[in-house]
Coordinates of N, CA and C in Angstrom, one line a residue:
M1 N 30.2 1.0 -1.1 CA 28.6 1.1 -2.1 C 28.1 2.7 -2.3
T2 N 28.0 2.6 -3.8 CA 27.7 3.6 -4.3 C 26.2 3.8 -4.8
T3 N 26.2 2.4 -5.5 CA 24.7 2.2 -5.9 C 23.5 1.1 -5.4
L4 N 22.5 1.1 -5.4 CA 21.6 0.0 -4.9 C 20.3 0.0 -5.6
S5 N 20.1 -0.9 -6.0 CA 18.4 -1.4 -7.0 C 17.7 -1.7 -5.7
L6 N 16.5 -0.4 -5.8 CA 15.3 -0.5 -4.9 C 13.9 -1.1 -5.7
G7 N 13.5 -1.9 -5.4 CA 12.3 -3.0 -5.9 C 11.1 -2.1 -5.0
H8 N 10.1 -2.4 -6.1 CA 8.6 -1.9 -5.7 C 7.7 -2.6 -6.5
L9 N 6.4 -2.6 -5.7 CA 5.4 -3.2 -6.3 C 4.8 -2.1 -7.6
R10 N 4.3 -2.6 -8.8 CA 4.0 -2.0 -9.9 C 2.7 -1.1 -9.5
N11 N 2.9 0.0 -8.7 CA 1.4 0.6 -8.5 C 1.9 2.0 -7.7
A12 N 0.8 3.0 -7.6 CA 1.4 4.2 -7.1 C 1.7 4.1 -5.5
L13 N 1.0 3.6 -4.8 CA 1.4 3.2 -3.4 C 2.8 2.9 -3.1
H14 N 3.3 2.1 -4.0 CA 4.6 1.4 -3.4 C 5.6 2.0 -4.2
A15 N 5.2 2.9 -5.1 CA 6.3 3.7 -6.0 C 6.6 4.6 -5.2
G16 N 5.5 5.3 -4.5 CA 5.7 6.7 -4.0 C 6.4 6.4 -2.3
C17 N 6.2 5.1 -1.9 CA 6.9 4.8 -0.6 C 8.8 4.7 -0.8
A18 N 8.9 4.0 -2.2 CA 10.0 3.5 -2.8 C 11.0 4.9 -3.0
S19 N 10.0 6.0 -3.4 CA 10.7 7.3 -3.5 C 11.0 8.1 -2.1
A20 N 10.3 7.8 -1.4 CA 10.4 8.6 -0.2 C 11.7 8.0 0.5
V21 N 11.7 6.5 0.1 CA 12.8 5.7 0.9 C 14.4 6.2 0.2
A22 N 14.2 6.7 -1.2 CA 15.2 6.7 -2.1 C 15.8 8.2 -1.7
R23 N 15.1 9.1 -1.1 CA 15.8 10.3 -0.6 C 16.5 10.4 0.7
V24 N 16.3 9.1 1.5 CA 17.3 8.8 2.7 C 18.6 8.3 2.0
L25 N 18.5 7.5 1.0 CA 19.5 6.8 0.4 C 20.2 7.9 -0.2
D26 N 19.5 8.8 -1.0 CA 20.2 10.0 -1.5 C 21.3 10.9 -0.8
A27 N 20.4 10.8 0.7 CA 21.3 11.8 1.7 C 22.6 11.3 1.9
H28 N 22.7 9.7 1.6 CA 24.0 9.0 2.0 C 24.6 8.8 0.6
E29 N 24.7 9.8 -0.2 CA 25.0 9.5 -1.7 C 25.1 8.4 -2.2
I30 N 24.1 7.7 -2.1 CA 23.6 6.6 -2.7 C 22.9 6.5 -4.1
E31 N 23.4 6.1 -5.2 CA 22.7 6.4 -6.5 C 21.7 4.9 -6.6
V32 N 20.3 5.4 -6.9 CA 19.1 4.3 -6.7 C 18.6 4.2 -8.1
E33 N 18.9 2.8 -8.2 CA 18.1 2.3 -9.6 C 16.7 1.5 -9.1
F34 N 15.8 2.0 -9.5 CA 14.4 1.4 -9.4 C 14.0 0.4 -10.4
V35 N 13.5 -0.6 -9.5 CA 13.2 -2.0 -10.4 C 11.7 -1.8 -9.9
D36 N 10.7 -1.8 -10.9 CA 9.2 -2.2 -10.2 C 8.9 -3.2 -10.8
A37 N 7.7 -3.9 -10.3 CA 7.5 -5.5 -10.5 C 6.1 -5.9 -10.2
D38 N 5.4 -6.9 -10.8 CA 4.5 -7.3 -10.1 C 4.7 -8.6 -9.0
R39 N 3.8 -8.8 -8.1 CA 3.9 -9.5 -7.0 C 4.4 -10.6 -7.1
D40 N 4.0 -11.6 -8.2 CA 4.7 -12.9 -8.6 C 5.7 -12.7 -9.3
E41 N 6.5 -11.5 -9.4 CA 7.7 -11.6 -10.0 C 8.9 -11.3 -9.2
L42 N 8.4 -10.8 -8.1 CA 9.7 -10.7 -6.6 C 10.5 -11.5 -6.3
P43 N 9.8 -13.0 -6.1 CA 11.0 -14.0 -5.6 C 11.9 -14.2 -6.7
S44 N 11.8 -14.5 -8.2 CA 12.8 -14.5 -9.1 C 13.9 -13.3 -9.0
L45 N 13.2 -12.1 -9.0 CA 14.1 -10.9 -8.8 C 14.7 -10.7 -7.8
L46 N 14.5 -11.6 -6.5 CA 15.2 -11.5 -5.5 C 16.4 -12.5 -5.5
D47 N 16.0 -13.8 -6.2 CA 17.0 -14.9 -6.2 C 17.9 -14.3 -7.0
D48 N 17.8 -14.0 -8.2 CA 18.7 -13.5 -9.3 C 19.7 -11.9 -8.9
G49 N 19.2 -11.6 -7.5 CA 19.7 -10.6 -7.4 C 19.6 -9.0 -7.9
T50 N 18.3 -9.3 -8.5 CA 18.1 -7.8 -9.4 C 17.7 -6.7 -8.1
I51 N 17.2 -7.1 -6.9 CA 16.5 -6.2 -5.9 C 17.6 -6.2 -4.9
D52 N 18.1 -5.2 -4.2 CA 19.0 -5.2 -3.2 C 18.1 -4.7 -1.7
L53 N 17.2 -3.9 -2.1 CA 16.2 -3.0 -1.0 C 14.7 -3.0 -1.7
L54 N 14.0 -3.9 -1.0 CA 12.4 -4.4 -1.3 C 11.6 -3.2 -0.5
V55 N 10.9 -2.2 -1.4 CA 9.9 -1.5 -0.5 C 8.6 -1.5 -1.2
S56 N 7.8 -1.9 -0.5 CA 8.1 -2.8 0.9 C 7.2 -4.0 1.0
A57 N 7.4 -5.1 1.7 CA 6.9 -6.2 1.9 C 5.9 -6.1 3.3
W58 N 4.5 -6.6 3.1 CA 3.7 -6.3 3.9 C 3.5 -7.8 5.0
L59 N 3.9 -7.6 6.3 CA 4.4 -9.0 7.1 C 2.9 -8.9 8.0
P60 N 2.7 -10.0 8.2 CA 3.0 -11.6 8.1 C 3.0 -12.0 6.4
E61 N 2.3 -11.2 5.6 CA 1.7 -12.0 4.1 C 2.8 -12.1 3.8
D62 N 3.9 -11.3 3.5 CA 5.1 -11.7 2.8 C 6.3 -12.4 2.9
A63 N 6.1 -12.7 4.2 CA 7.3 -13.4 5.1 C 8.1 -14.3 4.3
G64 N 7.3 -15.1 3.3 CA 8.2 -15.9 2.6 C 9.3 -15.4 1.7
L65 N 9.2 -14.1 1.5 CA 10.3 -13.4 1.0 C 11.4 -13.4 1.6
I66 N 11.4 -13.6 2.7 CA 12.7 -13.4 3.8 C 13.7 -14.7 2.9
Q67 N 13.0 -15.8 2.8 CA 13.8 -16.9 2.3 C 14.7 -16.9 1.1
H68 N 14.6 -15.5 0.4 CA 15.1 -15.3 -0.9 C 16.7 -14.5 -0.4
G69 N 17.0 -14.7 0.6 CA 18.5 -13.8 1.0 C 18.1 -12.4 1.7
M70 N 16.8 -12.3 2.3 CA 16.6 -10.9 2.4 C 16.3 -10.7 4.2
R71 N 16.6 -9.8 4.8 CA 16.6 -9.3 6.0 C 15.5 -8.1 6.1
V72 N 14.6 -8.4 7.2 CA 13.6 -7.3 7.7 C 14.3 -6.1 8.2
L73 N 13.7 -5.0 7.6 CA 14.4 -3.7 8.1 C 13.3 -2.8 8.4
G74 N 13.0 -2.3 9.6 CA 12.0 -1.2 9.7 C 10.7 -1.5 9.6
T75 N 9.7 -0.5 10.1 CA 8.2 -0.5 9.8 C 8.2 0.8 9.1
L76 N 7.6 0.8 7.8 CA 7.3 2.2 7.3 C 5.9 2.5 7.6
Y77 N 5.0 1.8 7.7 CA 3.6 1.9 7.8 C 3.0 0.7 8.3
R78 N 1.4 0.6 8.5 CA 0.9 -0.4 8.9 C -0.6 -0.8 8.1
P79 N -0.3 -1.2 7.4 CA -1.6 -1.7 6.1 C -2.8 -2.3 7.2
V80 N -3.8 -2.2 6.7 CA -4.9 -3.2 7.2 C -6.0 -3.4 6.1
R81 N -6.8 -4.3 5.9 CA -7.8 -4.4 5.1 C -9.0 -4.3 6.0
V82 N -9.7 -3.7 4.8 CA -10.9 -3.1 5.9 C -12.0 -2.9 4.4
W83 N -13.4 -2.8 5.5 CA -14.4 -2.1 4.5 C -14.6 -0.9 4.6
A84 N -14.9 0.1 3.8 CA -15.1 1.5 3.8 C -16.1 2.1 3.0
S85 N -16.7 3.1 3.1 CA -17.7 3.7 2.3 C -17.8 5.1 2.4
Y86 N -18.4 5.7 1.5 CA -18.9 7.2 1.6 C -20.1 7.7 2.5
D87 N -21.0 6.3 2.5 CA -22.1 6.4 3.1 C -22.0 6.0 4.3
S88 N -22.9 6.4 5.5 CA -22.8 6.0 6.9 C -23.6 4.9 6.7
L89 N -22.7 3.8 7.2 CA -23.3 2.6 7.0 C -23.2 1.6 8.6
P90 N -23.8 1.0 8.9 CA -23.5 0.3 9.9 C -22.4 -0.7 10.2
P91 N -22.1 -1.2 11.2 CA -21.0 -2.5 11.0 C -21.8 -3.3 9.9
V92 N -20.8 -4.0 9.3 CA -21.2 -5.0 8.4 C -22.4 -6.2 9.0
E93 N -22.2 -6.6 10.2 CA -22.8 -7.9 10.7 C -24.2 -7.2 11.1
A94 N -24.6 -5.7 10.9 CA -25.7 -5.2 11.1 C -26.6 -4.7 9.9
L95 N -25.7 -4.9 8.9 CA -26.4 -4.5 8.0 C -27.7 -5.2 7.1
T96 N -28.4 -4.5 6.4 CA -29.8 -5.0 6.4 C -29.7 -5.1 4.6
P97 N -30.5 -6.3 4.3 CA -30.8 -6.0 2.6 C -30.9 -5.0 2.1
G98 N -30.6 -4.3 1.1 CA -31.0 -2.8 0.5 C -30.0 -1.7 1.0
Q99 N -29.3 -1.9 2.1 CA -28.4 -0.8 2.3 C -27.3 -0.6 1.6
V100 N -26.7 -1.5 1.1 CA -25.7 -1.5 0.0 C -26.1 -1.7 -1.6
G101 N -26.0 -0.9 -2.0 CA -26.1 -0.8 -3.5 C -25.1 -1.6 -4.5
R102 N -24.1 -1.6 -3.9 CA -22.7 -2.2 -4.7 C -21.4 -2.7 -3.9
I103 N -21.0 -3.7 -4.2 CA -19.6 -3.9 -3.6 C -18.4 -3.6 -4.6
I104 N -17.7 -3.0 -4.2 CA -16.4 -2.5 -5.1 C -15.2 -3.1 -4.5
T105 N -14.3 -3.8 -5.4 CA -12.8 -3.9 -4.9 C -11.9 -4.5 -6.1
A106 N -10.8 -4.3 -5.6 CA -9.7 -4.3 -7.0 C -9.3 -5.8 -7.0
K107 N -9.0 -6.2 -8.2 CA -8.7 -7.8 -8.5 C -7.8 -8.6 -7.2
P108 N -6.6 -7.8 -6.6 CA -5.7 -8.3 -5.9 C -6.7 -8.9 -4.6
D109 N -7.7 -8.3 -4.4 CA -8.5 -8.3 -3.1 C -9.8 -9.3 -3.2
E110 N -9.8 -9.5 -4.5 CA -11.3 -10.3 -4.9 C -11.5 -11.6 -3.9
A111 N -10.6 -12.4 -4.1 CA -10.7 -13.6 -3.3 C -11.2 -13.3 -1.8
R112 N -10.2 -12.4 -1.0 CA -10.7 -12.2 0.3 C -12.1 -11.9 0.5
M113 N -12.1 -10.9 -0.3 CA -13.8 -10.0 -0.4 C -14.6 -11.2 -0.5
R114 N -14.7 -12.1 -1.2 CA -15.4 -13.2 -1.5 C -15.9 -13.9 -0.4
S115 N -14.8 -14.3 0.1 CA -14.8 -15.4 1.2 C -15.5 -14.9 2.4
I116 N -15.6 -13.3 2.6 CA -16.3 -12.7 3.3 C -17.8 -12.5 3.2
V117 N -18.0 -12.1 2.1 CA -19.4 -11.9 1.5 C -20.2 -13.5 1.3
E118 N -19.4 -14.4 1.4 CA -20.2 -15.6 1.2 C -20.8 -15.8 2.7
A119 N -19.9 -15.4 3.8 CA -20.3 -15.5 5.1 C -21.5 -14.5 5.6
S120 N -22.0 -13.5 5.1 CA -22.8 -12.3 5.1 C -24.2 -12.5 4.4
P121 N -25.1 -12.7 5.2 CA -26.4 -12.8 4.5 C -26.8 -11.5 3.8
A122 N -26.6 -10.3 4.4 CA -27.1 -9.0 4.1 C -26.3 -8.7 2.7
L123 N -24.9 -9.3 2.3 CA -24.1 -8.8 1.2 C -24.4 -10.2 0.2
A124 N -25.1 -11.2 0.6 CA -24.7 -12.1 -0.4 C -25.5 -11.8 -1.9
S125 N -26.3 -11.1 -1.9 CA -27.0 -10.9 -3.4 C -26.7 -9.3 -4.0
V126 N -25.6 -9.0 -3.3 CA -25.4 -7.2 -3.5 C -24.5 -7.3 -5.1
P127 N -24.5 -6.6 -6.0 CA -24.0 -6.7 -7.2 C -22.4 -6.3 -6.7
V128 N -21.4 -7.1 -7.3 CA -20.3 -6.8 -7.2 C -19.4 -6.3 -8.5
T129 N -18.3 -5.4 -8.5 CA -17.6 -4.8 -9.3 C -16.2 -5.0 -9.2
I130 N -15.5 -5.6 -9.8 CA -13.9 -6.1 -9.8 C -13.5 -5.3 -10.6
C131 N -12.7 -4.1 -10.3 CA -11.8 -3.4 -11.2 C -10.2 -3.9 -11.0
E132 N -9.5 -3.0 -12.2 CA -7.9 -3.0 -11.9 C -7.7 -2.5 -10.7
E133 N -6.4 -2.7 -10.1 CA -6.0 -1.9 -9.0 C -5.9 -0.5 -9.2
D134 N -5.4 0.0 -10.4 CA -5.1 1.6 -10.5 C -6.6 2.1 -10.9
A135 N -7.8 1.4 -11.0 CA -8.7 2.0 -11.4 C -10.0 2.1 -10.4
L136 N -9.5 1.6 -9.2 CA -10.3 1.5 -7.8 C -10.9 3.1 -7.6
F137 N -9.9 3.9 -7.7 CA -10.4 5.1 -7.2 C -11.4 5.9 -7.9
E138 N -11.1 6.0 -9.2 CA -12.3 6.1 -10.1 C -13.7 5.4 -10.3
T139 N -13.5 4.1 -10.1 CA -14.5 3.2 -9.7 C -15.7 3.5 -8.6
V140 N -14.7 3.9 -7.7 CA -15.5 4.2 -6.3 C -16.2 5.7 -6.6
Q141 N -15.4 6.7 -7.0 CA -15.9 8.0 -7.2 C -17.3 7.9 -8.2
A142 N -17.0 7.1 -9.6 CA -18.3 7.2 -9.9 C -19.4 6.6 -9.5
A143 N -19.4 5.5 -8.7 CA -20.3 4.9 -7.8 C -21.3 6.0 -7.1
R144 N -20.1 6.8 -6.6 CA -20.5 7.8 -5.5 C -21.4 8.9 -6.6
A145 N -20.9 9.2 -7.6 CA -21.5 10.4 -8.6 C -23.0 9.9 -8.9
E146 N -23.0 8.5 -9.1 CA -24.3 8.2 -9.4 C -25.5 7.8 -8.4
G147 N -24.8 8.1 -7.1 CA -25.7 7.8 -6.1 C -25.6 6.6 -5.6
T148 N -24.9 5.8 -6.0 CA -25.2 4.5 -5.4 C -24.4 4.4 -4.1
S149 N -25.1 3.7 -3.3 CA -24.4 3.0 -2.1 C -23.4 2.2 -2.1
A150 N -22.3 2.4 -2.0 CA -21.1 1.4 -2.4 C -20.2 1.0 -1.2
L151 N -20.1 -0.3 -0.8 CA -19.0 -0.8 0.1 C -18.0 -1.1 -0.5
V152 N -16.9 -1.0 -0.4 CA -15.6 -1.0 -0.9 C -14.7 -1.9 -0.1
F153 N -14.1 -2.8 -0.5 CA -13.3 -3.7 0.1 C -11.8 -3.5 -0.6
L154 N -10.8 -3.1 0.8 CA -9.5 -2.4 0.3 C -8.6 -2.6 1.1
A155 N -7.5 -2.2 1.0 CA -6.3 -2.0 2.2 C -6.0 -0.5 2.2
Q156 N -6.2 -0.2 3.8 CA -5.5 1.0 4.0 C -4.0 0.9 4.2
P157 N -3.4 2.0 3.6 CA -3.5 3.2 3.1 C -4.0 3.0 1.7
H158 N -4.7 4.1 1.1 CA -5.0 4.1 -0.2 C -5.7 5.6 -0.5
A159 N -5.3 6.1 -1.4 CA -5.5 7.6 -2.1 C -7.4 7.7 -1.4
L160 N -7.9 6.5 -1.6 CA -9.5 7.1 -1.1 C -9.6 7.8 0.0
F161 N -8.6 7.2 1.3 CA -8.3 7.5 2.5 C -8.0 8.8 2.9
A162 N -7.4 9.5 1.8 CA -7.1 10.7 1.8 C -8.3 12.1 2.2
D163 N -9.6 11.5 1.8 CA -10.8 12.2 2.1 C -11.2 11.6 3.3
E164 N -11.4 12.5 4.4 CA -12.0 12.0 5.6 C -13.5 11.4 5.3
A165 N -14.2 11.9 4.3 CA -15.5 11.5 4.2 C -15.4 9.9 3.9
F166 N -14.6 9.5 3.6 CA -14.5 8.0 3.5 C -13.8 7.4 4.6
A167 N -15.1 6.5 5.2 CA -14.9 5.9 6.2 C -14.8 4.7 6.3
I168 N -14.1 4.0 7.3 CA -14.2 2.7 7.5 C -15.6 2.1 8.2
V169 N -16.0 0.9 7.5 CA -17.1 0.5 8.1 C -16.7 -0.9 8.8
A170 N -17.1 -0.8 10.0 CA -16.7 -1.9 11.2 C -16.9 -3.2 10.5
D171 N -16.1 -4.3 10.9 CA -16.4 -5.8 10.4 C -15.1 -6.5 11.4
P172 N -15.6 -7.6 12.6 CA -14.7 -7.8 13.7 C -14.3 -8.6 12.8
R173 N -14.3 -9.4 11.5 CA -13.3 -10.1 11.1 C -12.1 -9.8 10.2
L174 N -12.1 -8.2 10.0 CA -11.0 -7.4 9.7 C -10.2 -6.7 10.8
G175 N -9.5 -6.0 10.2 CA -9.0 -4.8 11.1 C -7.6 -5.4 11.8
E176 N -6.9 -6.7 11.4 CA -5.4 -6.9 11.9 C -4.6 -6.0 11.1
E177 N -3.9 -5.2 11.9 CA -2.9 -4.5 11.0 C -1.5 -5.7 11.1
M178 N -1.1 -5.0 9.4 CA 0.1 -5.8 9.1 C 1.3 -4.8 9.3
E179 N 2.5 -4.9 9.1 CA 3.7 -4.0 9.1 C 4.2 -4.0 7.6
A180 N 4.3 -2.9 7.0 CA 4.9 -2.5 5.8 C 6.5 -2.4 6.0
C181 N 7.4 -3.2 6.0 CA 8.5 -3.3 6.3 C 9.7 -3.2 5.0
M182 N 10.6 -2.9 5.0 CA 11.7 -2.8 3.8 C 12.2 -4.0 4.1
M183 N 12.7 -4.9 3.1 CA 13.8 -5.8 3.0 C 14.9 -5.6 2.4
V184 N 16.0 -6.0 3.0 CA 17.4 -5.7 2.4 C 18.2 -6.7 2.1
R185 N 18.8 -7.4 1.0 CA 19.6 -8.1 0.7 C 20.7 -8.7 2.0
E186 N 20.7 -9.8 2.5 CA 21.9 -10.0 3.4 C 23.2 -9.5 3.0
S187 N 23.6 -10.0 2.0 CA 25.0 -9.4 1.6 C 25.1 -8.0 1.1
V188 N 24.2 -7.4 0.8 CA 24.0 -5.8 1.0 C 24.3 -5.4 2.4
A189 N 23.7 -5.8 3.2 CA 23.6 -5.2 4.4 C 24.9 -5.3 4.9
A190 N 25.5 -6.7 4.9 CA 26.8 -6.8 5.3 C 27.9 -5.7 5.0
C191 N 27.6 -5.3 4.0 CA 28.5 -4.2 3.5 C 28.5 -2.8 3.4
A192 N 26.9 -2.6 4.0 CA 26.3 -1.1 3.7 C 26.9 -0.3 5.1
D193 N 26.6 1.2 4.9 CA 27.1 1.9 6.1 C 26.1 1.9 7.3
Q194 N 26.4 1.3 8.4 CA 25.5 1.2 9.6 C 24.8 2.3 9.7
D195 N 25.1 3.4 9.8 CA 24.0 4.8 10.0 C 23.0 4.9 9.1
M196 N 23.4 4.4 7.8 CA 22.2 4.5 6.7 C 21.5 3.3 6.9
L197 N 21.8 2.3 7.5 CA 20.8 1.1 8.0 C 20.2 1.4 9.1
D198 N 20.7 2.1 10.0 CA 20.0 2.6 11.1 C 19.2 3.5 10.8
E199 N 19.0 4.4 10.1 CA 18.1 5.5 9.5 C 17.1 5.1 8.9
L200 N 17.4 4.0 8.1 CA 15.8 3.5 7.4 C 15.5 2.5 8.4
S201 N 15.7 1.9 9.0 CA 15.1 1.2 10.3 C 14.3 2.0 11.1
E202 N 14.8 3.3 11.3 CA 13.6 4.1 12.0 C 12.9 5.0 11.2
M203 N 13.0 5.0 10.0 CA 12.1 5.6 9.0 C 10.9 5.2 9.4
T204 N 9.9 6.2 9.6 CA 8.3 6.0 9.6 C 7.4 7.0 8.6
L205 N 6.7 6.6 7.7 CA 5.6 7.6 7.0 C 4.5 7.2 7.6
G206 N 3.8 6.0 7.8 CA 2.5 6.2 8.5 C 1.4 6.1 7.7
N207 N 0.3 5.3 8.0 CA -1.1 5.4 7.1 C -1.4 6.7 6.7
K208 N -1.7 7.6 7.2 CA -1.9 8.9 6.7 C -1.3 9.4 5.8
V209 N 0.2 9.5 5.9 CA 0.8 9.8 4.6 C 1.2 9.4 3.5
M210 N 1.1 7.8 3.8 CA 0.7 7.1 2.5 C -0.4 7.3 1.7
S211 N -1.5 7.4 2.3 CA -2.7 7.7 1.7 C -2.7 9.0 0.7
A212 N -2.1 9.7 1.5 CA -2.2 11.4 1.0 C -0.9 11.1 -0.1
M213 N 0.0 10.5 -0.3 CA 1.1 10.5 -1.3 C 0.8 9.5 -2.4
D214 N -0.4 8.6 -1.7 CA -1.0 7.9 -3.1 C -2.2 8.6 -3.7
R215 N -2.6 9.5 -3.1 CA -3.7 10.4 -3.8 C -2.8 11.5 -4.9
A216 N -1.6 12.0 -4.3 CA -1.0 12.8 -5.2 C -0.6 12.4 -6.3
I217 N -0.3 11.1 -6.2 CA 0.4 10.7 -7.6 C -1.0 10.0 -8.4
Q218 N -2.0 9.4 -7.9 CA -3.2 8.8 -8.4 C -4.2 9.8 -9.0
V219 N -4.3 10.8 -8.3 CA -5.3 12.0 -8.6 C -4.9 13.3 -9.1
D220 N -3.8 13.7 -8.0 CA -3.2 14.7 -8.6 C -2.3 15.0 -9.5
G221 N -1.7 13.8 -10.1 CA -0.7 13.7 -11.0 C 0.5 14.0 -10.9
M222 N 1.2 14.0 -9.7 CA 2.5 14.1 -9.2 C 3.3 13.0 -9.7
D223 N 4.5 12.8 -10.1 CA 5.1 11.3 -10.2 C 5.4 11.1 -8.8
P224 N 6.2 9.9 -8.6 CA 6.4 9.3 -7.3 C 7.3 10.5 -7.0
E225 N 8.5 11.0 -7.2 CA 9.5 11.7 -7.0 C 9.0 12.9 -6.6
E226 N 8.1 13.7 -7.2 CA 7.6 14.6 -6.6 C 6.6 14.7 -5.5
A227 N 6.0 13.4 -5.4 CA 5.2 13.2 -4.2 C 6.0 13.1 -2.6
A228 N 7.0 12.5 -3.0 CA 8.0 12.3 -1.9 C 8.6 13.4 -1.3
E229 N 9.3 14.2 -2.4 CA 9.7 15.5 -2.1 C 8.6 16.4 -1.5
A230 N 7.2 16.0 -2.0 CA 6.5 17.0 -0.8 C 6.1 16.4 0.4
W231 N 6.1 15.4 0.2 CA 6.2 14.7 1.8 C 7.6 15.1 2.7
Q232 N 8.6 15.1 2.0 CA 9.9 15.7 3.0 C 9.8 16.9 3.1
R233 N 9.3 17.9 2.5 CA 9.4 19.3 2.6 C 7.9 19.5 3.6
G234 N 7.2 18.6 3.9 CA 6.3 18.9 4.8 C 4.9 19.7 4.1
R235 N 4.6 19.4 2.9 CA 3.5 19.9 2.2 C 2.7 19.0 1.7
L236 N 2.9 17.7 1.9 CA 2.0 16.7 1.6 C 0.9 16.6 2.9
V237 N 1.1 16.1 4.2 CA 0.4 16.1 5.3 C 1.1 16.1 6.4
S238 N 0.6 16.8 7.4 CA 1.5 17.2 8.6 C 2.1 16.0 9.2
R239 N 3.3 16.1 9.7 CA 3.9 14.6 10.0 C 4.3 14.6 11.3

């Protein structure tokens, strides 16, 4: 095996993660062809063999992708959906009307967010801003610059969490960790070098590294390959 198609979702977080994995493949003299996709495109791309290695699937949410001839491989980081804010806020159940000036989330998380807000009296009348996924960082920073107390619903890791001032706001309904795993095509795994598969299965990035990589790409203007190299050389965050 000399080439491998590496698929990832079309956003900075997943592109950076895929580039980090590609550095391991490169060390095994595997030429990587990147395939970026929207989430709803993944099943068909897996079915037609366009993607050999997917980086990454969030389990258990994406467990259905296994049915498309894929095998789970390793755990790269542990994503979790949370509320977070730059303001010092009490747990969500202790919020009082007026403490939050705006709720912000990106389109992929809108439905989950609204289901929680509907069950939270203190949040029911708070204005909501829904933005594109790649505009969440700028939208939150704009609210901060305006002095608006914003409560953000998002998944960690994210570029925003590279700033220690951006902190989780407790909510007992949230906080369940997922596993960000690679998925390799069964037919590819059958003929791949076992040492390479073992190295991939043991590879760990962690949420802190992923947040820093996301920020490097979204905010600092690095391309995913540059961010992955910075991680590998220890210049991104301590590993």
